[in-house]
XYZ file of C-alpha atoms in Angstrom:
709
model
C 40.099 -65.996 -35.953
C 42.551 -64.437 -33.453
C 42.496 -66.369 -30.188
C 42.310 -64.576 -26.916
C 45.506 -66.120 -25.509
C 47.387 -64.834 -28.548
C 46.106 -61.316 -27.927
C 46.803 -61.647 -24.216
C 50.416 -62.619 -24.924
C 50.874 -59.536 -27.059
C 49.320 -57.302 -24.425
C 51.607 -58.900 -21.827
C 54.596 -57.923 -23.906
C 53.729 -54.267 -23.203
C 54.385 -54.817 -19.513
C 58.074 -55.818 -20.078
C 61.033 -53.542 -20.050
C 60.957 -50.627 -22.518
C 62.894 -52.345 -25.317
C 60.776 -55.455 -25.292
C 57.624 -53.333 -24.733
C 58.288 -51.387 -27.911
C 58.982 -54.596 -29.822
C 55.815 -56.216 -28.512
C 53.759 -53.208 -29.486
C 55.200 -53.349 -32.976
C 54.477 -57.058 -33.349
C 50.955 -56.540 -32.020
C 50.378 -53.774 -34.532
C 51.658 -55.902 -37.410
C 49.540 -58.867 -36.356
C 46.397 -56.798 -36.034
C 46.870 -55.211 -39.445
C 46.606 -58.587 -41.142
C 43.424 -59.315 -43.077
C 42.268 -61.634 -40.340
C 41.809 -58.561 -38.040
C 38.319 -57.979 -39.394
C 37.196 -61.349 -38.115
C 35.410 -61.659 -34.730
C 37.684 -61.439 -31.671
C 37.367 -63.103 -28.274
C 38.671 -60.515 -25.813
C 40.151 -61.703 -22.491
C 42.360 -59.379 -20.460
C 43.754 -59.545 -16.946
C 45.345 -56.554 -15.256
C 46.210 -55.004 -18.596
C 47.148 -51.338 -18.907
C 44.168 -49.278 -20.060
C 46.447 -47.452 -22.503
C 47.195 -50.794 -24.182
C 43.477 -51.478 -24.471
C 42.995 -48.066 -26.117
C 45.748 -48.827 -28.616
C 44.198 -52.199 -29.411
C 40.721 -50.676 -29.873
C 42.194 -48.101 -32.226
C 43.634 -50.856 -34.362
C 40.576 -53.108 -34.192
C 37.953 -50.417 -34.827
C 39.926 -47.969 -36.920
C 39.042 -45.055 -34.627
C 41.416 -42.328 -33.492
C 41.640 -41.694 -29.751
C 43.061 -38.805 -27.727
C 43.786 -39.989 -24.187
C 43.712 -37.583 -21.274
C 46.846 -37.889 -19.076
C 44.598 -38.623 -16.125
C 43.334 -41.814 -17.774
C 45.331 -44.520 -16.005
C 44.661 -47.973 -14.538
C 44.474 -51.679 -15.188
C 41.494 -53.479 -16.646
C 40.217 -57.056 -16.669
C 37.865 -58.360 -19.371
C 36.507 -61.907 -19.432
C 34.712 -63.041 -22.577
C 33.523 -66.463 -23.711
C 32.514 -65.702 -27.286
C 33.848 -63.787 -30.218
C 32.679 -60.224 -30.906
C 32.601 -58.102 -34.013
C 33.850 -54.519 -34.307
C 30.656 -52.870 -32.989
C 30.427 -55.202 -30.019
C 34.093 -54.663 -29.205
C 33.554 -50.875 -29.113
C 30.532 -51.253 -26.823
C 32.628 -53.421 -24.487
C 35.350 -50.799 -24.664
C 32.912 -48.029 -23.612
C 31.601 -50.244 -20.827
C 35.135 -50.818 -19.525
C 35.769 -47.067 -19.564
C 32.517 -46.386 -17.703
C 33.353 -48.991 -15.026
C 36.694 -47.322 -14.387
C 35.229 -43.783 -14.328
C 36.196 -42.679 -17.836
C 34.142 -41.609 -20.840
C 34.663 -41.428 -24.601
C 33.625 -38.083 -26.142
C 33.314 -38.013 -29.965
C 34.821 -34.833 -31.407
C 34.867 -34.897 -35.200
C 37.171 -37.642 -36.469
C 38.721 -38.287 -33.080
C 37.405 -39.557 -29.774
C 38.606 -38.003 -26.524
C 38.940 -40.279 -23.506
C 38.584 -38.166 -20.335
C 37.512 -38.737 -16.727
C 33.737 -39.131 -16.501
C 33.453 -36.380 -13.855
C 34.275 -33.707 -16.442
C 32.625 -35.366 -19.433
C 29.397 -33.365 -19.082
C 31.391 -30.194 -19.690
C 32.769 -31.493 -22.983
C 31.169 -31.390 -26.407
C 29.049 -34.485 -25.868
C 26.290 -35.151 -28.405
C 22.711 -34.018 -27.766
C 20.178 -36.633 -28.845
C 16.407 -36.932 -28.927
C 16.365 -40.707 -28.398
C 18.761 -43.639 -28.025
C 18.607 -44.878 -31.631
C 22.116 -45.236 -33.132
C 23.951 -44.451 -29.867
C 25.960 -46.961 -27.828
C 24.487 -47.601 -24.352
C 27.583 -46.378 -22.494
C 28.093 -43.296 -24.638
C 27.796 -40.012 -22.660
C 24.961 -37.969 -24.171
C 22.717 -35.023 -23.311
C 18.970 -35.168 -23.755
C 16.209 -32.554 -23.311
C 12.898 -34.097 -22.219
C 9.674 -32.084 -22.428
C 7.317 -32.603 -19.463
C 3.657 -32.117 -20.335
C 1.409 -32.611 -17.304
C 3.476 -32.171 -14.149
C 6.003 -29.613 -12.998
C 9.564 -30.399 -14.076
C 10.942 -28.884 -10.876
C 8.903 -31.341 -8.798
C 10.311 -34.358 -10.658
C 13.965 -33.368 -10.109
C 14.132 -34.471 -6.412
C 12.578 -37.815 -7.371
C 15.041 -38.543 -10.188
C 18.157 -37.158 -8.517
C 19.097 -40.462 -6.753
C 19.006 -42.279 -10.123
C 21.716 -40.041 -11.615
C 25.376 -40.864 -10.773
C 27.566 -38.119 -9.292
C 29.258 -37.461 -12.618
C 25.868 -37.042 -14.319
C 23.745 -33.916 -14.535
C 20.013 -33.314 -14.010
C 18.314 -29.897 -14.008
C 14.880 -28.410 -14.695
C 14.188 -25.307 -16.786
C 10.970 -23.898 -15.353
C 9.918 -21.408 -18.104
C 9.513 -24.181 -20.715
C 8.980 -27.022 -18.182
C 11.748 -29.266 -19.536
C 14.409 -31.537 -17.983
C 18.058 -31.519 -19.097
C 19.914 -34.808 -18.455
C 23.590 -35.657 -19.147
C 24.657 -39.282 -18.561
C 25.182 -42.535 -20.396
C 22.692 -43.178 -23.177
C 21.319 -46.260 -21.403
C 20.697 -44.418 -18.140
C 19.198 -41.432 -19.961
C 16.832 -43.773 -21.758
C 15.864 -45.361 -18.419
C 15.168 -41.931 -16.907
C 13.061 -41.017 -19.961
C 10.917 -44.138 -19.538
C 10.345 -43.295 -15.853
C 9.329 -39.737 -16.755
C 6.899 -41.072 -19.362
C 5.130 -43.098 -16.672
C 5.031 -40.210 -14.199
C 4.045 -37.486 -16.693
C 0.399 -38.469 -16.975
C -2.688 -36.268 -17.046
C -4.619 -36.159 -13.798
C -7.565 -38.487 -13.625
C -9.535 -35.905 -11.673
C -12.577 -34.533 -13.425
C -14.614 -31.415 -12.734
C -18.358 -31.625 -12.768
C -20.986 -28.972 -12.172
C -23.909 -29.723 -9.848
C -26.721 -27.162 -10.242
C -28.959 -26.451 -7.249
C -32.658 -25.682 -7.321
C -33.599 -24.865 -3.742
C -30.537 -24.476 -1.492
C -27.858 -21.788 -1.681
C -24.587 -23.020 -3.170
C -22.389 -21.103 -0.710
C -24.248 -22.574 2.262
C -24.004 -26.138 0.902
C -20.258 -25.739 0.309
C -19.792 -24.458 3.849
C -21.619 -27.463 5.316
C -19.802 -30.039 3.172
C -16.405 -28.465 3.818
C -16.960 -28.680 7.563
C -18.058 -32.312 7.124
C -14.917 -33.220 5.165
C -12.651 -31.562 7.697
C -14.247 -33.419 10.588
C -14.008 -36.706 8.661
C -10.299 -36.241 7.989
C -9.708 -35.256 11.599
C -11.469 -38.394 12.867
C -9.745 -40.703 10.335
C -6.335 -39.386 9.167
C -6.000 -42.271 6.705
C -8.913 -40.821 4.745
C -6.655 -37.911 3.676
C -4.050 -40.189 2.080
C -5.151 -39.203 -1.419
C -5.907 -35.810 -2.897
C -8.896 -34.330 -1.043
C -11.933 -33.336 -3.098
C -12.427 -29.651 -3.787
C -15.682 -27.726 -3.839
C -16.299 -24.206 -5.122
C -19.619 -22.371 -5.047
C -20.685 -20.339 -8.075
C -23.284 -18.001 -6.599
C -24.124 -16.459 -9.965
C -25.540 -19.736 -11.356
C -26.208 -21.223 -7.886
C -24.168 -24.322 -8.667
C -21.278 -26.235 -7.110
C -18.090 -27.236 -8.930
C -16.733 -30.631 -7.736
C -13.177 -31.800 -8.376
C -11.614 -35.062 -7.179
C -11.589 -38.783 -7.749
C -14.737 -40.515 -8.919
C -15.612 -42.081 -5.551
C -15.392 -38.763 -3.708
C -17.471 -36.993 -6.340
C -20.203 -39.634 -6.182
C -20.327 -39.410 -2.395
C -20.510 -35.599 -2.388
C -23.076 -35.520 -5.188
C -25.320 -37.803 -3.131
C -25.058 -35.497 -0.116
C -25.809 -32.452 -2.273
C -28.955 -34.070 -3.679
C -30.241 -34.734 -0.148
C -29.497 -31.195 0.997
C -30.962 -29.512 -2.086
C -34.603 -29.987 -1.030
C -37.319 -27.334 -0.725
C -38.396 -26.103 2.705
C -41.826 -27.056 3.995
C -43.113 -23.514 4.492
C -43.642 -20.997 1.744
C -40.954 -18.628 3.051
C -37.618 -18.535 4.789
C -35.934 -16.131 7.210
C -32.223 -15.413 7.273
C -30.064 -12.965 9.162
C -27.296 -11.369 7.100
C -24.550 -9.631 9.070
C -22.932 -6.730 7.255
C -19.238 -5.969 7.399
C -18.924 -2.466 5.937
C -22.298 -1.162 4.788
C -24.850 0.402 7.119
C -27.896 -1.826 7.583
C -30.419 1.024 7.682
C -29.154 2.508 4.411
C -28.923 -0.854 2.688
C -32.446 -1.803 3.756
C -33.935 0.955 1.590
C -32.067 -0.298 -1.481
C -33.017 -3.931 -0.907
C -36.684 -3.102 -0.441
C -36.769 -1.559 -3.906
C -34.864 -4.492 -5.403
C -37.098 -7.054 -3.689
C -40.227 -5.463 -5.187
C -38.887 -5.933 -8.703
C -37.704 -9.488 -8.003
C -40.947 -10.554 -6.357
C -43.010 -8.987 -9.155
C -41.022 -10.885 -11.762
C -41.361 -14.128 -9.786
C -45.129 -13.622 -9.491
C -45.501 -13.032 -13.229
C -43.543 -16.205 -14.029
C -45.423 -18.357 -11.478
C -48.014 -20.696 -13.116
C -51.720 -20.090 -12.447
C -53.539 -23.021 -10.768
C -55.146 -25.136 -13.453
C -52.858 -23.737 -16.140
C -50.241 -25.763 -17.961
C -46.772 -25.646 -16.504
C -45.252 -24.279 -19.698
C -47.782 -21.463 -20.098
C -46.777 -17.955 -18.993
C -47.845 -16.992 -15.487
C -50.424 -14.369 -14.773
C -50.111 -13.862 -11.019
C -50.355 -10.404 -9.526
C -47.292 -8.550 -8.324
C -48.876 -7.716 -4.976
C -49.064 -11.359 -3.945
C -45.325 -11.848 -4.604
C -44.345 -8.651 -2.854
C -46.238 -9.638 0.279
C -43.876 -12.610 0.731
C -40.799 -10.380 1.187
C -39.966 -8.529 4.381
C -36.632 -6.811 5.077
C -35.807 -5.270 8.443
C -32.592 -3.646 9.691
C -31.167 -4.280 13.140
C -28.956 -1.293 13.866
C -27.594 -2.749 17.117
C -25.846 -5.643 15.293
C -25.715 -3.941 11.863
C -27.520 -6.846 10.245
C -30.482 -7.444 7.944
C -33.361 -9.800 8.695
C -34.781 -11.055 5.394
C -37.962 -13.109 5.094
C -38.572 -14.280 1.522
C -38.689 -17.409 -0.637
C -35.307 -19.116 -1.032
C -34.944 -17.972 -4.648
C -35.419 -14.333 -3.677
C -33.078 -14.684 -0.693
C -30.326 -15.951 -2.965
C -30.817 -13.003 -5.304
C -30.824 -10.540 -2.422
C -27.679 -12.073 -0.898
C -25.941 -11.631 -4.258
C -26.883 -7.945 -4.246
C -25.726 -7.600 -0.624
C -22.368 -9.224 -1.387
C -21.719 -6.678 -4.133
C -22.783 -3.674 -2.039
C -21.230 -4.699 1.285
C -17.627 -4.034 0.285
C -14.820 -2.125 1.907
C -14.817 1.436 0.673
C -11.626 3.313 0.073
C -10.737 6.403 2.070
C -9.398 9.700 0.818
C -6.790 11.837 2.576
C -7.249 15.478 1.537
C -4.546 18.033 2.237
C -5.402 21.664 1.536
C -2.575 24.183 1.423
C -3.377 27.874 1.911
C -0.345 30.053 1.244
C -0.556 33.838 1.662
C 2.215 36.388 1.389
C 1.342 40.082 1.780
C 3.312 43.291 2.223
C 1.851 46.701 3.126
C 3.641 50.044 3.266
C 2.017 53.310 4.377
C 3.441 56.838 4.465
C 1.711 60.076 5.594
C 3.003 63.656 5.843
C 1.120 66.911 6.433
C 1.031 70.312 8.208
C -1.953 71.913 9.965
C -2.001 75.261 11.751
C -4.221 77.676 13.600
C -3.855 81.399 14.294
C -6.161 83.464 16.448
C -6.557 87.192 17.190
C -9.040 89.191 19.191
C -11.169 89.671 16.116
C -10.675 86.580 13.919
C -9.412 82.980 13.873
C -7.789 81.148 10.905
C -6.892 77.486 10.743
C -6.588 74.415 8.513
C -8.269 71.190 9.605
C -7.634 68.586 6.891
C -9.462 65.248 6.675
C -6.839 63.082 8.375
C -8.914 61.023 10.772
C -7.756 61.171 14.352
C -4.703 63.124 13.268
C -6.643 66.333 12.553
C -5.673 69.490 14.370
C -8.885 69.889 16.348
C -8.593 66.399 17.806
C -4.943 66.876 18.720
C -5.631 70.233 20.383
C -8.500 68.744 22.372
C -6.282 65.897 23.528
C -3.574 68.374 24.485
C -6.001 70.422 26.600
C -7.291 67.252 28.301
C -3.786 66.044 28.976
C -2.835 69.464 30.377
C -5.835 69.472 32.687
C -5.424 65.832 33.691
C -8.798 64.699 32.308
C -7.502 62.448 29.480
C -9.074 59.058 30.095
C -9.888 57.678 26.618
C -6.626 56.749 24.903
C -8.285 55.154 21.885
C -8.461 58.546 20.143
C -4.717 59.131 20.348
C -3.503 59.315 16.731
C -0.810 56.990 15.467
C 2.514 58.177 14.129
C 4.777 61.100 14.867
C 3.090 64.431 15.709
C 5.062 67.583 16.443
C 3.048 70.571 17.708
C 4.246 74.101 18.441
C 2.008 76.896 19.732
C 1.052 79.360 22.437
C -2.537 79.675 23.668
C -1.862 81.802 26.746
C -1.400 85.223 25.183
C -3.791 87.385 23.337
C -2.732 86.181 19.932
C -2.666 82.337 20.159
C -1.176 80.258 17.372
C -0.331 76.597 16.824
C 1.304 74.375 14.192
C 0.934 70.550 13.953
C 3.286 68.465 11.803
C 2.090 64.854 11.292
C 4.255 62.055 9.836
C 3.560 58.281 9.669
C 5.517 55.399 8.144
C 4.137 51.893 8.475
C 5.413 48.527 7.174
C 3.456 45.305 7.608
C 4.436 41.851 6.241
C 2.516 38.626 6.536
C 3.515 35.084 5.540
C 0.831 32.572 6.431
C 0.892 28.866 5.523
C -2.034 26.715 6.629
C -2.347 23.009 5.773
C -5.608 21.565 7.066
C -5.794 17.787 6.566
C -8.831 15.539 6.739
C -9.591 11.859 6.006
C -13.025 10.636 4.974
C -14.704 7.671 3.332
C -15.601 7.592 -0.309
C -18.820 9.583 -0.943
C -18.945 10.817 2.665
C -18.851 14.537 3.464
C -16.389 15.677 6.135
C -15.463 19.047 7.570
C -12.798 20.503 9.820
C -12.822 23.902 11.560
C -9.818 25.418 13.314
C -10.500 28.859 14.737
C -12.435 30.728 17.393
C -15.916 32.139 18.044
C -15.862 35.910 17.598
C -18.735 37.970 19.096
C -20.587 40.402 16.837
C -22.973 42.985 18.308
C -26.188 42.755 16.321
C -28.256 45.314 18.282
C -28.648 47.295 21.518
C -31.864 48.137 23.318
C -32.859 50.292 26.275
C -36.097 49.768 28.164
C -38.034 52.734 29.552
C -40.094 52.569 32.743
C -42.551 54.979 34.357
C -42.573 55.720 38.117
C -45.951 55.795 39.859
C -48.656 58.001 38.461
C -46.111 60.322 36.933
C -45.942 60.256 33.183
C -42.187 60.854 33.235
C -40.312 57.847 32.010
C -37.085 56.572 33.413
C -34.332 54.784 31.541
C -34.258 51.093 32.326
C -31.508 48.499 31.890
C -29.750 48.715 28.520
C -28.676 45.426 26.880
C -27.077 44.208 23.659
C -27.692 41.225 21.437
C -24.558 39.362 20.379
C -24.117 36.777 17.648
C -21.017 34.582 17.608
C -19.462 33.425 14.394
C -16.646 30.943 13.816
C -13.553 32.617 12.437
C -10.520 30.656 11.251
C -9.896 27.835 8.770
C -12.871 25.843 7.495
C -12.581 22.891 5.139
C -15.541 20.881 3.894
C -14.984 18.134 1.348
C -16.922 15.279 -0.239
C -14.788 12.909 -2.358
C -15.988 10.476 -4.987
C -13.506 7.929 -6.343
C -14.047 7.308 -10.036
C -12.812 4.466 -12.226
C -9.048 4.269 -11.934
C -7.311 6.775 -9.676
C -9.344 9.918 -10.374
C -11.128 11.596 -7.457
C -14.018 14.022 -7.850
C -14.051 16.498 -4.974
C -16.714 18.934 -3.870
C -14.672 21.509 -1.962
C -15.699 24.368 0.284
C -12.638 26.172 1.639
C -12.791 29.301 3.799
C -10.079 31.257 5.611
C -11.053 34.247 7.763
C -9.325 36.358 10.382
C -10.076 39.427 12.488
C -8.439 42.677 11.405
C -7.296 44.923 14.278
C -9.139 48.195 13.931
C -9.598 51.313 16.023
C -13.336 51.203 15.297
C -13.771 47.666 16.598
C -15.133 48.860 19.939
C -17.889 50.953 18.392
C -18.565 49.305 15.046
C -17.576 45.688 15.743
C -14.641 43.658 14.423
C -13.655 43.576 10.774
C -13.048 40.230 9.046
C -10.828 39.257 6.135
C -12.450 36.317 4.339
C -11.179 34.082 1.535
C -13.633 31.457 0.397
C -13.663 28.929 -2.455
C -16.526 26.617 -3.415
C -15.916 24.376 -6.386
C -15.933 20.827 -7.765
C -12.757 19.443 -9.280
C -11.419 16.181 -10.698
C -7.963 15.275 -9.398
C -5.741 12.244 -9.934
C -4.507 10.296 -6.935
C -1.484 12.098 -5.469
C -1.782 15.094 -7.814
C -1.383 18.660 -6.528
C -4.018 20.942 -8.052
C -4.495 24.669 -7.573
C -8.048 25.573 -6.567
C -7.745 29.314 -6.911
C -5.983 32.360 -5.623
C -5.435 36.083 -5.786
C -2.491 38.201 -6.817
C -3.234 41.760 -5.717
C -0.955 44.768 -6.221
C -2.562 48.051 -5.142
C -1.209 51.580 -4.758
C -3.386 54.292 -3.151
C -2.397 57.916 -3.038
C -4.368 60.682 -1.365
C -3.853 64.407 -0.792
C -5.754 67.060 1.164
C -4.825 70.691 0.619
C -6.023 74.251 0.732
C -6.980 75.436 -2.744
C -4.395 77.660 -4.415
C -2.203 77.800 -1.325
C -1.509 74.087 -1.459
C -0.293 74.380 -5.068
C 2.411 76.938 -4.324
C 5.855 75.372 -4.723
C 7.678 74.581 -1.485
C 5.457 76.827 0.673
C 2.458 74.848 -0.472
C 3.544 71.934 1.778
C 2.403 73.985 4.759
C -1.165 73.789 3.454
C -1.132 70.148 2.293
C -1.576 66.659 3.785
C -0.527 63.568 1.708
C -0.794 59.842 2.316
C 0.338 56.827 0.223
C -0.446 53.131 0.735
C 1.217 50.250 -1.160
C -0.349 46.811 -0.754
C 0.880 43.614 -2.456
C -0.777 40.297 -1.659
C -0.284 36.763 -3.027
C -2.822 34.133 -2.002
C -3.021 30.576 -3.403
C -4.996 27.499 -2.366
C -3.750 24.043 -3.391
C -5.260 20.596 -3.014
C -3.528 17.212 -2.608
C -5.797 14.133 -2.382
C -4.457 10.620 -1.703
C -6.575 7.464 -2.007
C -6.135 5.033 0.901
C -7.362 1.739 -0.538
C -6.065 -0.586 2.196
C -4.979 -0.395 5.852
C -1.330 -0.426 4.813
C -1.586 2.915 3.020
C -3.477 4.414 5.958
C -0.769 3.238 8.352
C 1.938 4.703 6.115
C 0.476 8.225 6.023
C -0.503 8.082 9.685
C 3.043 7.158 10.687
C 4.355 10.069 8.641
C 2.144 12.615 10.418
C 2.685 10.935 13.800
C 6.464 11.054 13.441
C 6.342 14.716 12.374
C 4.434 15.766 15.505
C 6.693 13.664 17.721
C 9.812 15.267 16.212
C 8.359 18.718 16.904
C 7.728 17.719 20.515
C 11.265 16.408 20.904
C 12.627 19.664 19.498
C 10.490 21.614 21.998
C 11.784 19.466 24.858
C 15.324 20.660 24.196
C 14.245 24.172 25.170
C 14.301 24.352 28.943
C 11.352 25.907 30.770
C 12.803 28.884 32.626
C 10.366 29.001 35.540
C 10.008 25.226 35.897
C 13.397 23.747 34.973
C 12.425 20.256 36.154
C 9.246 20.146 34.069
C 9.358 18.305 30.759
C 7.133 18.917 27.781
C 4.885 15.968 26.823
C 6.051 13.702 23.992
C 4.121 11.080 22.049
C 5.175 7.463 22.351
C 7.188 5.760 19.655
C 5.245 3.480 17.262
C 7.014 0.474 18.793
C 5.813 1.448 22.282
C 2.270 2.000 21.010
C 2.274 -1.446 19.425
C 3.730 -3.127 22.500
C 1.497 -1.369 25.068
C -1.634 -1.216 22.903
C -2.413 2.443 23.680
C -1.221 5.934 22.780
C -1.982 7.315 26.230
C 0.777 7.399 28.805
C -0.681 5.058 31.425
C 2.552 4.599 33.364
C 2.304 6.005 36.914
C 4.742 8.776 37.784
C 7.942 7.629 39.395
C 7.833 8.593 43.052
C 11.046 9.262 44.957
C 12.260 6.361 47.040
C 11.247 6.725 50.710
C 13.986 7.306 53.226
C 14.061 4.376 55.626
C 15.572 5.122 59.021
C 17.338 2.313 60.881
C 15.150 0.569 63.492
C 15.830 1.345 67.154
C 17.605 -1.228 69.251
C 14.653 -1.565 71.673
C 11.180 -1.498 70.118
C 9.133 1.273 71.626
C 5.436 0.730 72.407
C 3.137 1.950 69.667
C 0.439 4.479 70.166
C -2.175 1.787 70.434
C -0.205 -0.300 72.945
C 0.922 -3.130 70.634
C 4.632 -2.859 71.536
C 6.608 -5.340 73.610
C 5.521 -5.437 77.221
């Protein structure tokens, strides 16, 4: 056996000058290669170079080491008994760990590096400690079964040294640990004690008489008041209660003591009422009480009839089928609607009330809204051209003339207007023909003659874009009308009266009957939201306008009407064409004198021609948007609100010529509306500051004698 003082002497030789250090290293190597090297060794070192210890361990264990240049220092080992090769290597790893170094196996060699960077080396990954030295740096992946791995990391972090590594991988709920094998094993044992299944159980408590939701509400309030009065009662996990209204049962979760206490309270509360009926008031949130009352009355009849049939007949066995009448069960149910509070007053047995409340909960839901934008686009162009010649020649014996069918532009009408204008009696200007009219003639001599040349060119273009928008609830009809009331004369009457005994009648007061009709843009829509994002729409769209006409005074106004009534199915946000018209019309007309009007060139003197070209494009589009929550409604409202406000700001830049100091009104910004709580401008106008004159040196007496005396 090699004594420790002998080994210490050889290690001390390494601390001498270089020549003796080399000689001592050689002697130490020769001594350790003797057959006695395999025998147990008692290792005692004091302030020995760590590099010398590495060299000795290489000789004693037969392992090859690669030492990082940063591995420096002196070590002290005190041992009282001999150790074999395996024990020596464990002591060697322990010495390295104490001094902040680690041994990393890498094939046939072992790298000795600082422990701070050891986790970044190729350290072995193990599943358990078996076959690994306690101070060996290893990596281990631990699967956590019952708790969250991320929640355990803060608890275990203080147990890991700075050079170690601890992290959680959430997707697979595992922990990754890099440290010495002994410490990793200790961490694994701690995790095994923490990673336990919860001892909480869930039990179902069915109810027979009381409503589960009401019992949960009462017990929840009781638990909250108990915790508030005694904060120490909330040290553990509080019990949880959930009401299942479909089966009228309560789900309890918590420790055994809490569940026993709550189950006892539930059994005391789940008792039948003394009277045969019960009255409850159900406040509605979205549905209308009057409309819902009709539905519930029909449902209650079926429920009460079924309950009466299943009720046992007195004197009959409990298991036998009931034979009660439906009228007796129906008489126990009474449902009334209170429109002032939008609530329902239900009087019925508890079982029927629970069933009715379930129906109410499913019907009293927030309904989505639908924003409907209708786009009416119309582009039309009209061109008209007229050209004709009319003449008249008179002698003492005969008169010849042409009077073509040209409306107000005929020769007789023009001559009559000319005579009235010459005599100063022209008062009705509505009969003045449109266009260019050139007349030449002489009616003063014995042989009068006259020629009238009529020409008319007319161009009319129209580009109309109307976008009526309306918002309505699902399955609710809504309409919007933008236009004016136009009067239509439907009849005129004149009363006749007789004076005294005379049979002659006199004309009384004439009067007319007038009917007013709305003319403009009319939109009527009823949306129905189907499963998914499809919307069924019943649409009635009408666009009408008054056509200027010369006959409006005598025959009444003329209307252009475009109307569509249809039902369509549109996806949310889809633009769908409802209908339209593409019209291209060319009308040509000619009035002429037979034979004379067909003569080339000269025939134009006996002819009147007119041509009208009309092209019209009209399309109606629809764009529905489902507003399922207040956020979507706010989004579209802000869009329209900002558009109108931008138009007002653009109008404000144009100065009012007659009132330069006046400003056009502008909507508030959304931030101002939110801060002030109103859209209206409630701020008082800013009055000019009053001009304060300096006070006089001597106060003058006031009018009422309250000055200085």
